[in-house]
PDB file of C-alpha atoms and ligand atoms in Angstrom:
ATOM      1  CA  MET J   1       8.510  -8.623  -8.130  1.00  0.00           C
ATOM      2  CA  GLU J   2       9.010  -9.521 -11.717  1.00  0.00           C
ATOM      3  CA  LYS J   3       5.978  -8.005 -13.594  1.00  0.00           C
ATOM      4  CA  THR J   4       5.465 -11.731 -15.270  1.00  0.00           C
ATOM      5  CA  GLU J   5       5.059 -13.002 -11.489  1.00  0.00           C
ATOM      6  CA  LEU J   6       2.356 -10.599 -11.689  1.00  0.00           C
ATOM      7  CA  LYS J   7      -1.206 -11.982 -10.505  1.00  0.00           C
ATOM      8  CA  ASN J   8      -3.909 -10.584 -12.791  1.00  0.00           C
ATOM      9  CA  ILE J   9      -6.879  -8.917 -11.329  1.00  0.00           C
ATOM     10  CA  VAL J  10      -9.890  -7.729 -12.512  1.00  0.00           C
ATOM     11  CA  ILE J  11     -11.247  -3.992 -10.801  1.00  0.00           C
ATOM     12  CA  LEU J  12     -15.523  -4.731 -11.327  1.00  0.00           C
ATOM     13  CA  ALA J  13     -16.970  -0.847 -11.464  1.00  0.00           C
ATOM     14  CA  THR J  14     -19.748  -0.638 -10.311  1.00  0.00           C
ATOM     15  CA  GLY J  15     -20.068   3.448  -9.496  1.00  0.00           C
ATOM     16  CA  GLY J  16     -20.376   5.366  -5.841  1.00  0.00           C
ATOM     17  CA  THR J  17     -18.096   7.778  -4.140  1.00  0.00           C
ATOM     18  CA  ILE J  18     -15.495   6.363  -4.880  1.00  0.00           C
ATOM     19  CA  ALA J  19     -16.225   7.090  -8.674  1.00  0.00           C
ATOM     20  CA  GLY J  20     -18.170  10.622  -7.153  1.00  0.00           C
ATOM     21  CA  LYS J  21     -17.671  14.782  -8.477  1.00  0.00           C
ATOM     22  CA  ALA J  22     -18.497  17.488  -7.377  1.00  0.00           C
ATOM     23  CA  SER J  23     -17.807  21.455  -8.046  1.00  0.00           C
ATOM     24  CA  SER J  24     -14.291  21.552  -5.990  1.00  0.00           C
ATOM     25  CA  GLY J  25     -12.414  20.043  -3.586  1.00  0.00           C
ATOM     26  CA  THR J  26     -13.733  20.786  -1.102  1.00  0.00           C
ATOM     27  CA  GLN J  27     -17.197  19.278  -1.382  1.00  0.00           C
ATOM     28  CA  MET J  28     -18.022  16.349   0.539  1.00  0.00           C
ATOM     29  CA  THR J  29     -21.549  16.019   0.301  1.00  0.00           C
ATOM     30  CA  GLY J  30     -23.734  16.419  -2.176  1.00  0.00           C
ATOM     31  CA  TYR J  31     -21.419  15.475  -4.872  1.00  0.00           C
ATOM     32  CA  THR J  32     -22.274  13.372  -8.183  1.00  0.00           C
ATOM     33  CA  ALA J  33     -21.777   9.330  -6.903  1.00  0.00           C
ATOM     34  CA  GLY J  34     -20.951   6.964 -10.257  1.00  0.00           C
ATOM     35  CA  ALA J  35     -19.060   9.502 -12.637  1.00  0.00           C
ATOM     36  CA  TYR J  36     -16.077   8.507 -13.623  1.00  0.00           C
ATOM     37  CA  SER J  37     -15.285   5.442 -15.124  1.00  0.00           C
ATOM     38  CA  VAL J  38     -13.049   2.516 -14.751  1.00  0.00           C
ATOM     39  CA  ALA J  39     -10.956   3.630 -16.535  1.00  0.00           C
ATOM     40  CA  ASP J  40     -10.557   7.278 -15.417  1.00  0.00           C
ATOM     41  CA  LEU J  41     -10.783   5.094 -11.716  1.00  0.00           C
ATOM     42  CA  LEU J  42      -7.592   3.040 -13.299  1.00  0.00           C
ATOM     43  CA  ALA J  43      -5.936   6.084 -14.499  1.00  0.00           C
ATOM     44  CA  GLY J  44      -5.581   7.832 -11.690  1.00  0.00           C
ATOM     45  CA  VAL J  45      -3.519   5.167  -9.655  1.00  0.00           C
ATOM     46  CA  PRO J  46      -0.978   4.137 -11.939  1.00  0.00           C
ATOM     47  CA  GLU J  47       0.809   2.509  -9.031  1.00  0.00           C
ATOM     48  CA  LEU J  48      -1.629  -0.838  -9.549  1.00  0.00           C
ATOM     49  CA  GLY J  49       1.044  -1.879 -12.257  1.00  0.00           C
ATOM     50  CA  GLU J  50       3.382  -2.759 -10.315  1.00  0.00           C
ATOM     51  CA  LEU J  51       0.834  -4.451  -8.034  1.00  0.00           C
ATOM     52  CA  ALA J  52      -0.923  -7.013 -10.722  1.00  0.00           C
ATOM     53  CA  HIS J  53      -1.946  -7.208 -13.962  1.00  0.00           C
ATOM     54  CA  ILE J  54      -4.994  -4.706 -14.277  1.00  0.00           C
ATOM     55  CA  SER J  55      -8.173  -4.937 -16.140  1.00  0.00           C
ATOM     56  CA  GLY J  56     -11.349  -2.439 -15.868  1.00  0.00           C
ATOM     57  CA  GLU J  57     -14.593  -3.571 -16.249  1.00  0.00           C
ATOM     58  CA  GLN J  58     -17.337  -1.336 -16.336  1.00  0.00           C
ATOM     59  CA  LEU J  59     -20.258  -3.978 -14.072  1.00  0.00           C
ATOM     60  CA  CYS J  60     -22.796  -0.321 -14.480  1.00  0.00           C
ATOM     61  CA  ASN J  61     -21.784   3.037 -12.931  1.00  0.00           C
ATOM     62  CA  ILE J  62     -24.698   4.202 -10.576  1.00  0.00           C
ATOM     63  CA  ASP J  63     -24.841   5.504  -6.593  1.00  0.00           C
ATOM     64  CA  SER J  64     -25.518   2.451  -3.902  1.00  0.00           C
ATOM     65  CA  SER J  65     -28.447   3.761  -2.576  1.00  0.00           C
ATOM     66  CA  SER J  66     -29.829   3.271  -5.142  1.00  0.00           C
ATOM     67  CA  LEU J  67     -28.618  -0.557  -6.105  1.00  0.00           C
ATOM     68  CA  THR J  68     -31.761  -3.515  -7.560  1.00  0.00           C
ATOM     69  CA  ASP J  69     -31.655  -6.206  -7.025  1.00  0.00           C
ATOM     70  CA  ALA J  70     -31.179  -6.664 -10.223  1.00  0.00           C
ATOM     71  CA  LEU J  71     -27.593  -5.946 -10.978  1.00  0.00           C
ATOM     72  CA  LEU J  72     -27.035  -7.561  -7.699  1.00  0.00           C
ATOM     73  CA  LEU J  73     -27.431 -10.957  -8.876  1.00  0.00           C
ATOM     74  CA  ARG J  74     -25.802  -9.501 -12.196  1.00  0.00           C
ATOM     75  CA  LEU J  75     -22.356  -9.047  -9.943  1.00  0.00           C
ATOM     76  CA  ALA J  76     -22.838 -12.001  -8.274  1.00  0.00           C
ATOM     77  CA  GLN J  77     -23.139 -14.192 -11.553  1.00  0.00           C
ATOM     78  CA  ARG J  78     -20.137 -11.979 -13.225  1.00  0.00           C
ATOM     79  CA  CYS J  79     -18.177 -12.492 -10.951  1.00  0.00           C
ATOM     80  CA  ASN J  80     -18.157 -16.020 -10.952  1.00  0.00           C
ATOM     81  CA  GLU J  81     -17.694 -16.099 -14.106  1.00  0.00           C
ATOM     82  CA  LEU J  82     -14.209 -13.691 -14.280  1.00  0.00           C
ATOM     83  CA  LEU J  83     -13.102 -16.335 -11.238  1.00  0.00           C
ATOM     84  CA  ALA J  84     -13.737 -19.213 -13.388  1.00  0.00           C
ATOM     85  CA  GLN J  85     -11.288 -18.322 -16.049  1.00  0.00           C
ATOM     86  CA  GLU J  86      -7.151 -19.390 -15.473  1.00  0.00           C
ATOM     87  CA  ASP J  87      -6.333 -15.592 -16.305  1.00  0.00           C
ATOM     88  CA  VAL J  88      -7.731 -14.073 -13.579  1.00  0.00           C
ATOM     89  CA  ASP J  89      -6.697 -13.758  -9.765  1.00  0.00           C
ATOM     90  CA  GLY J  90      -8.989 -12.251  -8.066  1.00  0.00           C
ATOM     91  CA  VAL J  91     -11.605  -9.502  -8.265  1.00  0.00           C
ATOM     92  CA  VAL J  92     -11.700  -5.924  -6.668  1.00  0.00           C
ATOM     93  CA  ILE J  93     -15.120  -3.986  -6.862  1.00  0.00           C
ATOM     94  CA  THR J  94     -15.701  -0.617  -6.800  1.00  0.00           C
ATOM     95  CA  HIS J  95     -19.046  -0.087  -4.804  1.00  0.00           C
ATOM     96  CA  GLY J  96     -20.430   2.753  -3.258  1.00  0.00           C
ATOM     97  CA  THR J  97     -20.273   3.075   0.873  1.00  0.00           C
ATOM     98  CA  ASP J  98     -24.051   3.451   1.496  1.00  0.00           C
ATOM     99  CA  THR J  99     -25.066  -0.194   0.097  1.00  0.00           C
ATOM    100  CA  MET J 100     -21.290  -1.919   0.027  1.00  0.00           C
ATOM    101  CA  GLU J 101     -21.951  -3.849   3.176  1.00  0.00           C
ATOM    102  CA  GLU J 102     -25.830  -6.465   1.790  1.00  0.00           C
ATOM    103  CA  THR J 103     -23.329  -6.612  -2.265  1.00  0.00           C
ATOM    104  CA  ALA J 104     -21.022  -7.973   0.591  1.00  0.00           C
ATOM    105  CA  PHE J 105     -22.742 -10.291   1.823  1.00  0.00           C
ATOM    106  CA  PHE J 106     -24.844 -11.366  -0.783  1.00  0.00           C
ATOM    107  CA  LEU J 107     -21.255 -12.075  -2.234  1.00  0.00           C
ATOM    108  CA  ASN J 108     -20.600 -14.033   0.503  1.00  0.00           C
ATOM    109  CA  LEU J 109     -23.409 -16.764  -0.325  1.00  0.00           C
ATOM    110  CA  THR J 110     -23.082 -16.613  -3.787  1.00  0.00           C
ATOM    111  CA  VAL J 111     -19.680 -16.117  -5.103  1.00  0.00           C
ATOM    112  CA  LYS J 112     -18.393 -20.245  -5.767  1.00  0.00           C
ATOM    113  CA  SER J 113     -14.503 -19.189  -5.354  1.00  0.00           C
ATOM    114  CA  ALA J 114     -11.829 -19.560  -2.763  1.00  0.00           C
ATOM    115  CA  LYS J 115     -10.252 -16.856  -5.317  1.00  0.00           C
ATOM    116  CA  PRO J 116      -9.563 -13.074  -3.782  1.00  0.00           C
ATOM    117  CA  VAL J 117     -12.534 -11.060  -3.851  1.00  0.00           C
ATOM    118  CA  VAL J 118     -12.044  -7.252  -2.348  1.00  0.00           C
ATOM    119  CA  LEU J 119     -14.708  -5.061  -3.021  1.00  0.00           C
ATOM    120  CA  VAL J 120     -13.656  -0.993  -2.259  1.00  0.00           C
ATOM    121  CA  GLY J 121     -15.517   2.477  -1.866  1.00  0.00           C
ATOM    122  CA  ALA J 122     -14.751   5.703  -0.385  1.00  0.00           C
ATOM    123  CA  MET J 123     -15.736   8.453   1.628  1.00  0.00           C
ATOM    124  CA  ARG J 124     -14.781  11.275  -0.432  1.00  0.00           C
ATOM    125  CA  PRO J 125     -15.432  11.601  -3.955  1.00  0.00           C
ATOM    126  CA  ALA J 126     -12.497  11.781  -6.622  1.00  0.00           C
ATOM    127  CA  THR J 127     -12.749  15.241  -6.774  1.00  0.00           C
ATOM    128  CA  ALA J 128     -11.902  16.349  -2.962  1.00  0.00           C
ATOM    129  CA  VAL J 129      -8.753  17.186  -1.022  1.00  0.00           C
ATOM    130  CA  SER J 130      -7.370  14.309  -0.147  1.00  0.00           C
ATOM    131  CA  ALA J 131     -10.238  12.159  -0.842  1.00  0.00           C
ATOM    132  CA  ASP J 132     -10.087   8.728   0.351  1.00  0.00           C
ATOM    133  CA  GLY J 133     -10.713   6.155  -2.873  1.00  0.00           C
ATOM    134  CA  PRO J 134      -6.935   6.381  -4.569  1.00  0.00           C
ATOM    135  CA  LEU J 135      -5.454   4.616  -1.408  1.00  0.00           C
ATOM    136  CA  ASN J 136      -8.268   2.327  -1.157  1.00  0.00           C
ATOM    137  CA  ILE J 137      -7.705   0.812  -4.531  1.00  0.00           C
ATOM    138  CA  ILE J 138      -4.350   0.551  -4.537  1.00  0.00           C
ATOM    139  CA  ASN J 139      -4.783  -1.323  -0.585  1.00  0.00           C
ATOM    140  CA  ALA J 140      -8.045  -3.371  -1.737  1.00  0.00           C
ATOM    141  CA  VAL J 141      -5.237  -5.125  -5.355  1.00  0.00           C
ATOM    142  CA  LYS J 142      -3.188  -5.633  -2.223  1.00  0.00           C
ATOM    143  CA  VAL J 143      -5.741  -7.279  -0.980  1.00  0.00           C
ATOM    144  CA  ALA J 144      -6.774  -9.435  -3.355  1.00  0.00           C
ATOM    145  CA  VAL J 145      -3.079 -10.253  -4.276  1.00  0.00           C
ATOM    146  CA  ASP J 146      -2.032 -10.978  -1.245  1.00  0.00           C
ATOM    147  CA  ALA J 147      -2.017 -15.280  -0.902  1.00  0.00           C
ATOM    148  CA  ALA J 148      -3.055 -14.997   3.110  1.00  0.00           C
ATOM    149  CA  SER J 149      -7.287 -13.681   1.454  1.00  0.00           C
ATOM    150  CA  ALA J 150      -7.328 -16.983  -1.063  1.00  0.00           C
ATOM    151  CA  GLY J 151     -11.228 -18.480   0.915  1.00  0.00           C
ATOM    152  CA  GLN J 152     -10.822 -15.779   3.504  1.00  0.00           C
ATOM    153  CA  GLY J 153     -14.765 -15.289   1.595  1.00  0.00           C
ATOM    154  CA  VAL J 154     -15.338 -11.715  -0.134  1.00  0.00           C
ATOM    155  CA  LEU J 155     -13.569  -8.998   1.979  1.00  0.00           C
ATOM    156  CA  VAL J 156     -13.990  -5.356   1.998  1.00  0.00           C
ATOM    157  CA  MET J 157     -11.275  -3.729   2.322  1.00  0.00           C
ATOM    158  CA  MET J 158     -11.807   0.692   3.566  1.00  0.00           C
ATOM    159  CA  ASN J 159     -10.529   3.095   5.303  1.00  0.00           C
ATOM    160  CA  ASP J 160      -6.637   0.684   5.901  1.00  0.00           C
ATOM    161  CA  GLU J 161      -8.546  -2.025   7.446  1.00  0.00           C
ATOM    162  CA  ILE J 162     -10.067  -5.153   5.649  1.00  0.00           C
ATOM    163  CA  TYR J 163     -13.462  -7.010   6.860  1.00  0.00           C
ATOM    164  CA  SER J 164     -15.159  -9.708   5.566  1.00  0.00           C
ATOM    165  CA  GLY J 165     -18.705  -9.015   4.594  1.00  0.00           C
ATOM    166  CA  ARG J 166     -20.940 -11.684   6.941  1.00  0.00           C
ATOM    167  CA  ASP J 167     -19.648  -9.364   9.574  1.00  0.00           C
ATOM    168  CA  VAL J 168     -19.483  -5.701   8.066  1.00  0.00           C
ATOM    169  CA  THR J 169     -21.698  -2.770   8.530  1.00  0.00           C
ATOM    170  CA  LYS J 170     -21.187   1.533   7.394  1.00  0.00           C
ATOM    171  CA  THR J 171     -21.849   3.145  11.000  1.00  0.00           C
ATOM    172  CA  ASN J 172     -21.272   6.711  10.707  1.00  0.00           C
ATOM    173  CA  THR J 173     -23.226   8.874   7.198  1.00  0.00           C
ATOM    174  CA  ALA J 174     -19.395  11.139   6.778  1.00  0.00           C
ATOM    175  CA  ASN J 175     -16.386   9.391   9.035  1.00  0.00           C
ATOM    176  CA  VAL J 176     -13.362   7.584   6.622  1.00  0.00           C
ATOM    177  CA  ALA J 177     -13.778   5.570   9.846  1.00  0.00           C
ATOM    178  CA  THR J 178     -17.012   4.712   9.058  1.00  0.00           C
ATOM    179  CA  PHE J 179     -16.903   0.581   8.964  1.00  0.00           C
ATOM    180  CA  LYS J 180     -16.507  -1.778  11.355  1.00  0.00           C
ATOM    181  CA  ALA J 181     -17.315  -5.155  12.218  1.00  0.00           C
ATOM    182  CA  LEU J 182     -19.249  -4.694  15.692  1.00  0.00           C
ATOM    183  CA  ASN J 183     -20.023  -7.901  16.577  1.00  0.00           C
ATOM    184  CA  GLY J 184     -15.587  -8.918  16.155  1.00  0.00           C
ATOM    185  CA  GLY J 185     -13.421  -6.505  14.803  1.00  0.00           C
ATOM    186  CA  PRO J 186     -11.290  -6.450  11.267  1.00  0.00           C
ATOM    187  CA  LEU J 187      -9.488  -9.701   9.806  1.00  0.00           C
ATOM    188  CA  GLY J 188      -7.090  -8.201   9.178  1.00  0.00           C
ATOM    189  CA  PHE J 189      -5.213  -4.494   8.881  1.00  0.00           C
ATOM    190  CA  ILE J 190      -2.671  -2.940   5.654  1.00  0.00           C
ATOM    191  CA  VAL J 191      -0.239  -0.656   8.315  1.00  0.00           C
ATOM    192  CA  GLY J 192       3.679   0.157   6.661  1.00  0.00           C
ATOM    193  CA  GLY J 193       1.561  -1.041   2.847  1.00  0.00           C
ATOM    194  CA  GLU J 194       1.984  -4.413   3.950  1.00  0.00           C
ATOM    195  CA  VAL J 195      -1.447  -6.834   4.848  1.00  0.00           C
ATOM    196  CA  HIS J 196      -1.810  -7.510   7.591  1.00  0.00           C
ATOM    197  CA  TYR J 197      -4.379 -10.792   9.052  1.00  0.00           C
ATOM    198  CA  ARG J 198      -5.181 -12.406  12.458  1.00  0.00           C
ATOM    199  CA  SER J 199      -3.838 -15.003  12.799  1.00  0.00           C
ATOM    200  CA  MET J 200      -3.585 -16.945  15.282  1.00  0.00           C
ATOM    201  CA  ARG J 201       0.014 -17.129  16.186  1.00  0.00           C
ATOM    202  CA  PRO J 202       1.869 -20.050  17.419  1.00  0.00           C
ATOM    203  CA  HIS J 203       0.196 -21.504  20.817  1.00  0.00           C
ATOM    204  CA  THR J 204       0.476 -24.293  23.607  1.00  0.00           C
ATOM    205  CA  LEU J 205       1.913 -27.372  20.845  1.00  0.00           C
ATOM    206  CA  GLN J 206       2.998 -25.280  18.362  1.00  0.00           C
ATOM    207  CA  SER J 207       4.942 -22.887  21.394  1.00  0.00           C
ATOM    208  CA  GLU J 208       8.313 -23.154  20.755  1.00  0.00           C
ATOM    209  CA  PHE J 209       8.945 -22.633  24.124  1.00  0.00           C
ATOM    210  CA  ASP J 210       9.796 -24.941  27.279  1.00  0.00           C
ATOM    211  CA  VAL J 211       9.560 -23.618  30.390  1.00  0.00           C
ATOM    212  CA  THR J 212      10.671 -26.883  32.811  1.00  0.00           C
ATOM    213  CA  GLY J 213      12.680 -26.493  35.220  1.00  0.00           C
ATOM    214  CA  VAL J 214      13.502 -22.843  34.215  1.00  0.00           C
ATOM    215  CA  THR J 215      13.568 -20.828  37.603  1.00  0.00           C
ATOM    216  CA  ALA J 216      14.291 -17.155  36.604  1.00  0.00           C
ATOM    217  CA  LEU J 217      13.459 -15.096  33.459  1.00  0.00           C
ATOM    218  CA  PRO J 218      15.500 -13.087  32.409  1.00  0.00           C
ATOM    219  CA  ARG J 219      15.832  -8.512  32.892  1.00  0.00           C
ATOM    220  CA  VAL J 220      13.388  -7.214  30.569  1.00  0.00           C
ATOM    221  CA  ASP J 221      13.172  -3.140  31.648  1.00  0.00           C
ATOM    222  CA  ILE J 222       9.333  -0.903  29.400  1.00  0.00           C
ATOM    223  CA  ILE J 223      11.168   1.607  28.600  1.00  0.00           C
ATOM    224  CA  TYR J 224       7.386   4.169  28.535  1.00  0.00           C
ATOM    225  CA  THR J 225       8.335   7.357  25.927  1.00  0.00           C
ATOM    226  CA  HIS J 226       6.909  11.172  26.592  1.00  0.00           C
ATOM    227  CA  ILE J 227       7.085  14.238  25.559  1.00  0.00           C
ATOM    228  CA  GLY J 228      11.706  15.567  27.347  1.00  0.00           C
ATOM    229  CA  GLU J 229      12.198  12.300  27.423  1.00  0.00           C
ATOM    230  CA  ASP J 230      15.779  11.752  28.451  1.00  0.00           C
ATOM    231  CA  ARG J 231      17.903   8.258  28.626  1.00  0.00           C
ATOM    232  CA  VAL J 232      18.109   8.297  32.366  1.00  0.00           C
ATOM    233  CA  PHE J 233      15.664   5.544  32.384  1.00  0.00           C
ATOM    234  CA  VAL J 234      17.794   2.877  29.764  1.00  0.00           C
ATOM    235  CA  ASP J 235      20.369   3.911  31.637  1.00  0.00           C
ATOM    236  CA  ALA J 236      18.846   3.053  35.096  1.00  0.00           C
ATOM    237  CA  ALA J 237      17.969  -0.508  33.365  1.00  0.00           C
ATOM    238  CA  LEU J 238      20.773  -0.979  31.280  1.00  0.00           C
ATOM    239  CA  ALA J 239      22.720  -0.579  35.239  1.00  0.00           C
ATOM    240  CA  ALA J 240      19.683  -2.530  36.952  1.00  0.00           C
ATOM    241  CA  GLY J 241      21.009  -5.305  34.538  1.00  0.00           C
ATOM    242  CA  ALA J 242      18.197  -5.263  31.137  1.00  0.00           C
ATOM    243  CA  ARG J 243      19.052  -7.830  28.772  1.00  0.00           C
ATOM    244  CA  GLY J 244      16.032  -6.992  26.905  1.00  0.00           C
ATOM    245  CA  LEU J 245      14.543  -3.230  26.231  1.00  0.00           C
ATOM    246  CA  ILE J 246      10.817  -2.371  25.406  1.00  0.00           C
ATOM    247  CA  TYR J 247      10.186   0.871  23.717  1.00  0.00           C
ATOM    248  CA  ALA J 248       6.925   1.751  24.099  1.00  0.00           C
ATOM    249  CA  GLY J 249       7.142   4.339  21.606  1.00  0.00           C
ATOM    250  CA  SER J 250       5.482   7.373  20.870  1.00  0.00           C
ATOM    251  CA  GLY J 251       2.759   5.768  17.652  1.00  0.00           C
ATOM    252  CA  MET J 252       3.416   3.555  15.849  1.00  0.00           C
ATOM    253  CA  GLY J 253       6.926   3.371  18.158  1.00  0.00           C
ATOM    254  CA  SER J 254       7.921   5.997  17.966  1.00  0.00           C
ATOM    255  CA  ILE J 255      11.625   6.580  19.327  1.00  0.00           C
ATOM    256  CA  HIS J 256      12.416  11.185  20.855  1.00  0.00           C
ATOM    257  CA  GLU J 257      15.118  11.625  19.573  1.00  0.00           C
ATOM    258  CA  ALA J 258      17.168  12.279  22.870  1.00  0.00           C
ATOM    259  CA  VAL J 259      17.219   8.450  23.696  1.00  0.00           C
ATOM    260  CA  GLU J 260      18.169   7.024  20.769  1.00  0.00           C
ATOM    261  CA  ALA J 261      21.255   6.922  20.777  1.00  0.00           C
ATOM    262  CA  ALA J 262      20.944   5.253  24.722  1.00  0.00           C
ATOM    263  CA  LEU J 263      18.773   2.232  22.974  1.00  0.00           C
ATOM    264  CA  ALA J 264      21.573   2.132  19.989  1.00  0.00           C
ATOM    265  CA  GLU J 265      24.577   1.287  22.461  1.00  0.00           C
ATOM    266  CA  ALA J 266      21.744  -1.183  24.396  1.00  0.00           C
ATOM    267  CA  VAL J 267      21.886  -2.964  21.192  1.00  0.00           C
ATOM    268  CA  SER J 268      25.956  -2.208  20.937  1.00  0.00           C
ATOM    269  CA  ARG J 269      26.021  -4.363  24.547  1.00  0.00           C
ATOM    270  CA  GLY J 270      23.933  -7.212  23.461  1.00  0.00           C
ATOM    271  CA  VAL J 271      20.848  -6.109  24.748  1.00  0.00           C
ATOM    272  CA  VAL J 272      18.220  -6.856  22.450  1.00  0.00           C
ATOM    273  CA  VAL J 273      15.966  -3.312  22.021  1.00  0.00           C
ATOM    274  CA  VAL J 274      11.411  -3.708  20.556  1.00  0.00           C
ATOM    275  CA  ARG J 275       9.964  -1.106  19.630  1.00  0.00           C
ATOM    276  CA  SER J 276       6.479  -1.176  20.188  1.00  0.00           C
ATOM    277  CA  SER J 277       3.838   1.567  21.054  1.00  0.00           C
ATOM    278  CA  ARG J 278       1.898   3.458  24.314  1.00  0.00           C
ATOM    279  CA  THR J 279      -0.536   3.499  21.871  1.00  0.00           C
ATOM    280  CA  GLY J 280      -3.005   0.740  22.544  1.00  0.00           C
ATOM    281  CA  SER J 281      -3.813  -0.754  19.051  1.00  0.00           C
ATOM    282  CA  GLY J 282      -2.185  -1.272  16.268  1.00  0.00           C
ATOM    283  CA  ILE J 283       0.946  -2.909  14.515  1.00  0.00           C
ATOM    284  CA  VAL J 284       4.002  -1.755  15.033  1.00  0.00           C
ATOM    285  CA  ALA J 285       6.305  -2.124  12.220  1.00  0.00           C
ATOM    286  CA  ALA J 286      10.136  -1.912  11.198  1.00  0.00           C
ATOM    287  CA  GLY J 287       9.508   1.610  10.649  1.00  0.00           C
ATOM    288  CA  LEU J 288      12.552   3.729  10.111  1.00  0.00           C
ATOM    289  CA  GLU J 289      15.865   2.332   8.158  1.00  0.00           C
ATOM    290  CA  ARG J 290      18.090   3.251  10.655  1.00  0.00           C
ATOM    291  CA  TRP J 291      16.061   1.901  13.789  1.00  0.00           C
ATOM    292  CA  GLN J 292      16.808  -1.195  11.286  1.00  0.00           C
ATOM    293  CA  GLU J 293      20.586  -0.690  11.279  1.00  0.00           C
ATOM    294  CA  GLN J 294      20.125  -0.278  14.582  1.00  0.00           C
ATOM    295  CA  GLY J 295      18.713  -3.140  15.361  1.00  0.00           C
ATOM    296  CA  PHE J 296      15.853  -1.965  16.966  1.00  0.00           C
ATOM    297  CA  LEU J 297      13.143  -5.213  16.805  1.00  0.00           C
ATOM    298  CA  TYR J 298       9.691  -4.047  16.201  1.00  0.00           C
ATOM    299  CA  ALA J 299       6.447  -5.565  18.378  1.00  0.00           C
ATOM    300  CA  ASP J 300       3.964  -5.886  15.873  1.00  0.00           C
ATOM    301  CA  ASN J 301       1.154  -6.269  17.185  1.00  0.00           C
ATOM    302  CA  LEU J 302       1.800  -6.983  21.255  1.00  0.00           C
ATOM    303  CA  ASN J 303       1.169  -4.548  23.704  1.00  0.00           C
ATOM    304  CA  PRO J 304       4.825  -3.159  26.192  1.00  0.00           C
ATOM    305  CA  GLN J 305       3.453  -5.741  28.768  1.00  0.00           C
ATOM    306  CA  LYS J 306       3.266  -8.394  26.243  1.00  0.00           C
ATOM    307  CA  ALA J 307       5.920  -8.343  24.139  1.00  0.00           C
ATOM    308  CA  ARG J 308       7.904  -7.818  27.512  1.00  0.00           C
ATOM    309  CA  LEU J 309       6.959 -11.382  28.015  1.00  0.00           C
ATOM    310  CA  LEU J 310       7.697 -13.122  24.853  1.00  0.00           C
ATOM    311  CA  LEU J 311      10.840 -11.670  24.780  1.00  0.00           C
ATOM    312  CA  GLN J 312      11.949 -12.817  28.424  1.00  0.00           C
ATOM    313  CA  LEU J 313      10.704 -15.756  27.119  1.00  0.00           C
ATOM    314  CA  ALA J 314      12.928 -15.493  23.625  1.00  0.00           C
ATOM    315  CA  LEU J 315      15.930 -15.028  25.937  1.00  0.00           C
ATOM    316  CA  LEU J 316      15.358 -18.097  27.798  1.00  0.00           C
ATOM    317  CA  ARG J 317      17.002 -19.554  24.396  1.00  0.00           C
TER     318      ARG J 317
HETATM  319  N1  LIG I   1     -24.534   7.477  -1.771  1.00  0.00           N
HETATM  320  C1  LIG I   1     -22.638   6.745  -2.723  1.00  0.00           C
HETATM  321  C2  LIG I   1     -23.366   5.551  -3.452  1.00  0.00           C
HETATM  322  O1  LIG I   1     -23.379   4.269  -1.492  1.00  0.00           O
HETATM  323  C3  LIG I   1     -22.509   7.057  -0.985  1.00  0.00           C
HETATM  324  C4  LIG I   1     -20.496   6.637  -0.805  1.00  0.00           C
HETATM  325  O2  LIG I   1     -20.229   5.558  -1.704  1.00  0.00           O
HETATM  326  O3  LIG I   1     -19.537   6.912  -0.082  1.00  0.00           O
HETATM  327  O4  LIG I   1     -23.461   5.639  -4.235  1.00  0.00           O
END
C-alpha cells in the first residue's frame, strides 16, 4: 500500500504486561508491569510503519490490576477526543490483561464513534522469550485499519483472536489463550496475517445456487491425510470419476508430499482440488505459493464435509 493511503492510528498506552520488564527472558511471573514507555513499545515493532501512520501517547503506565475509576474516565474521554479528530482513523489501547475486559466493556458503552477502538495486551512481559506483545500489537493495528472493524464496538485483540468488549473475559491466569467469549466466541481471527471476521455468508435468497430440476450432484470425494499417506485414494477417486477433491489436510490444510503430485495431476485433468483441514476448527488460508500455482483452492472456515457440498453445488454451474 502507498504510504499516502495508510490510515492514522494512535497507540494509547496504559501499561500492563505488554510493557512489562522481568529480570530474565524466562521470568514469566513477578515482573514489573508498565515499565516500558509507548516509545519503547513502538521501537520494538518497526513493522507498524508499513500498516499505518502511527503516533504514540502515554495515558499512564500502570499494572491494570490497580486501575481506578478516574483513569477509566480519562481513557474514555481521551478516546472520544482523539476519535473526533479528522486525522485519527482509529485507536489502539495497550492495556494490562487483568482488567482489560472491564475497560473494554466500559469503553464499549462510552465511546461515541464508529471508528475502531482496539485493546491489546500480552500475557508475557516484553522481556520474555517468545513475548506475545509485539505480534499482538501488529495484529491490533491490522484490526484497527481494517474497514470491517468500523462500527463493531470496542474490540479486544489477543492471541490472534478478535473479541467484542461486550463479551470478552479473561479465563486463565497465565495462558496466552486466556481471552474467551464464553457465551459466543470471537468475532474474528487473524489468520495468515489477515483479518477475518465471522461474517454472515450468502445464503437462501442471496445464494447463487439453484437446484431446480437438478437430479444428481457431481461426485466430490474427501481425501483424509495421515502419516504415511500415499496417492492411492486420489487415484481411486479420479478413477471413480470425481470432479472435485476435498483434501482434509493436516494443520492448516497441509498436503503430504507423497500426494501433492497426484493432486496437481487432478487439477491438470480439470478436477477441482480444495484444501480443507482435519483439525476441526480454524481457517485454511492460501498457504504455500506452490500450492496456489498448482491451482489448489482453499476452504476458508468450512470443514471437509461442508467444503464438499459447496464444491458439489459450484460444479453444477
Ligand atoms: N498484571 C498485569 C496487568 O494487568 C497483567 C497483564 O498485563 O497481563 O497489568
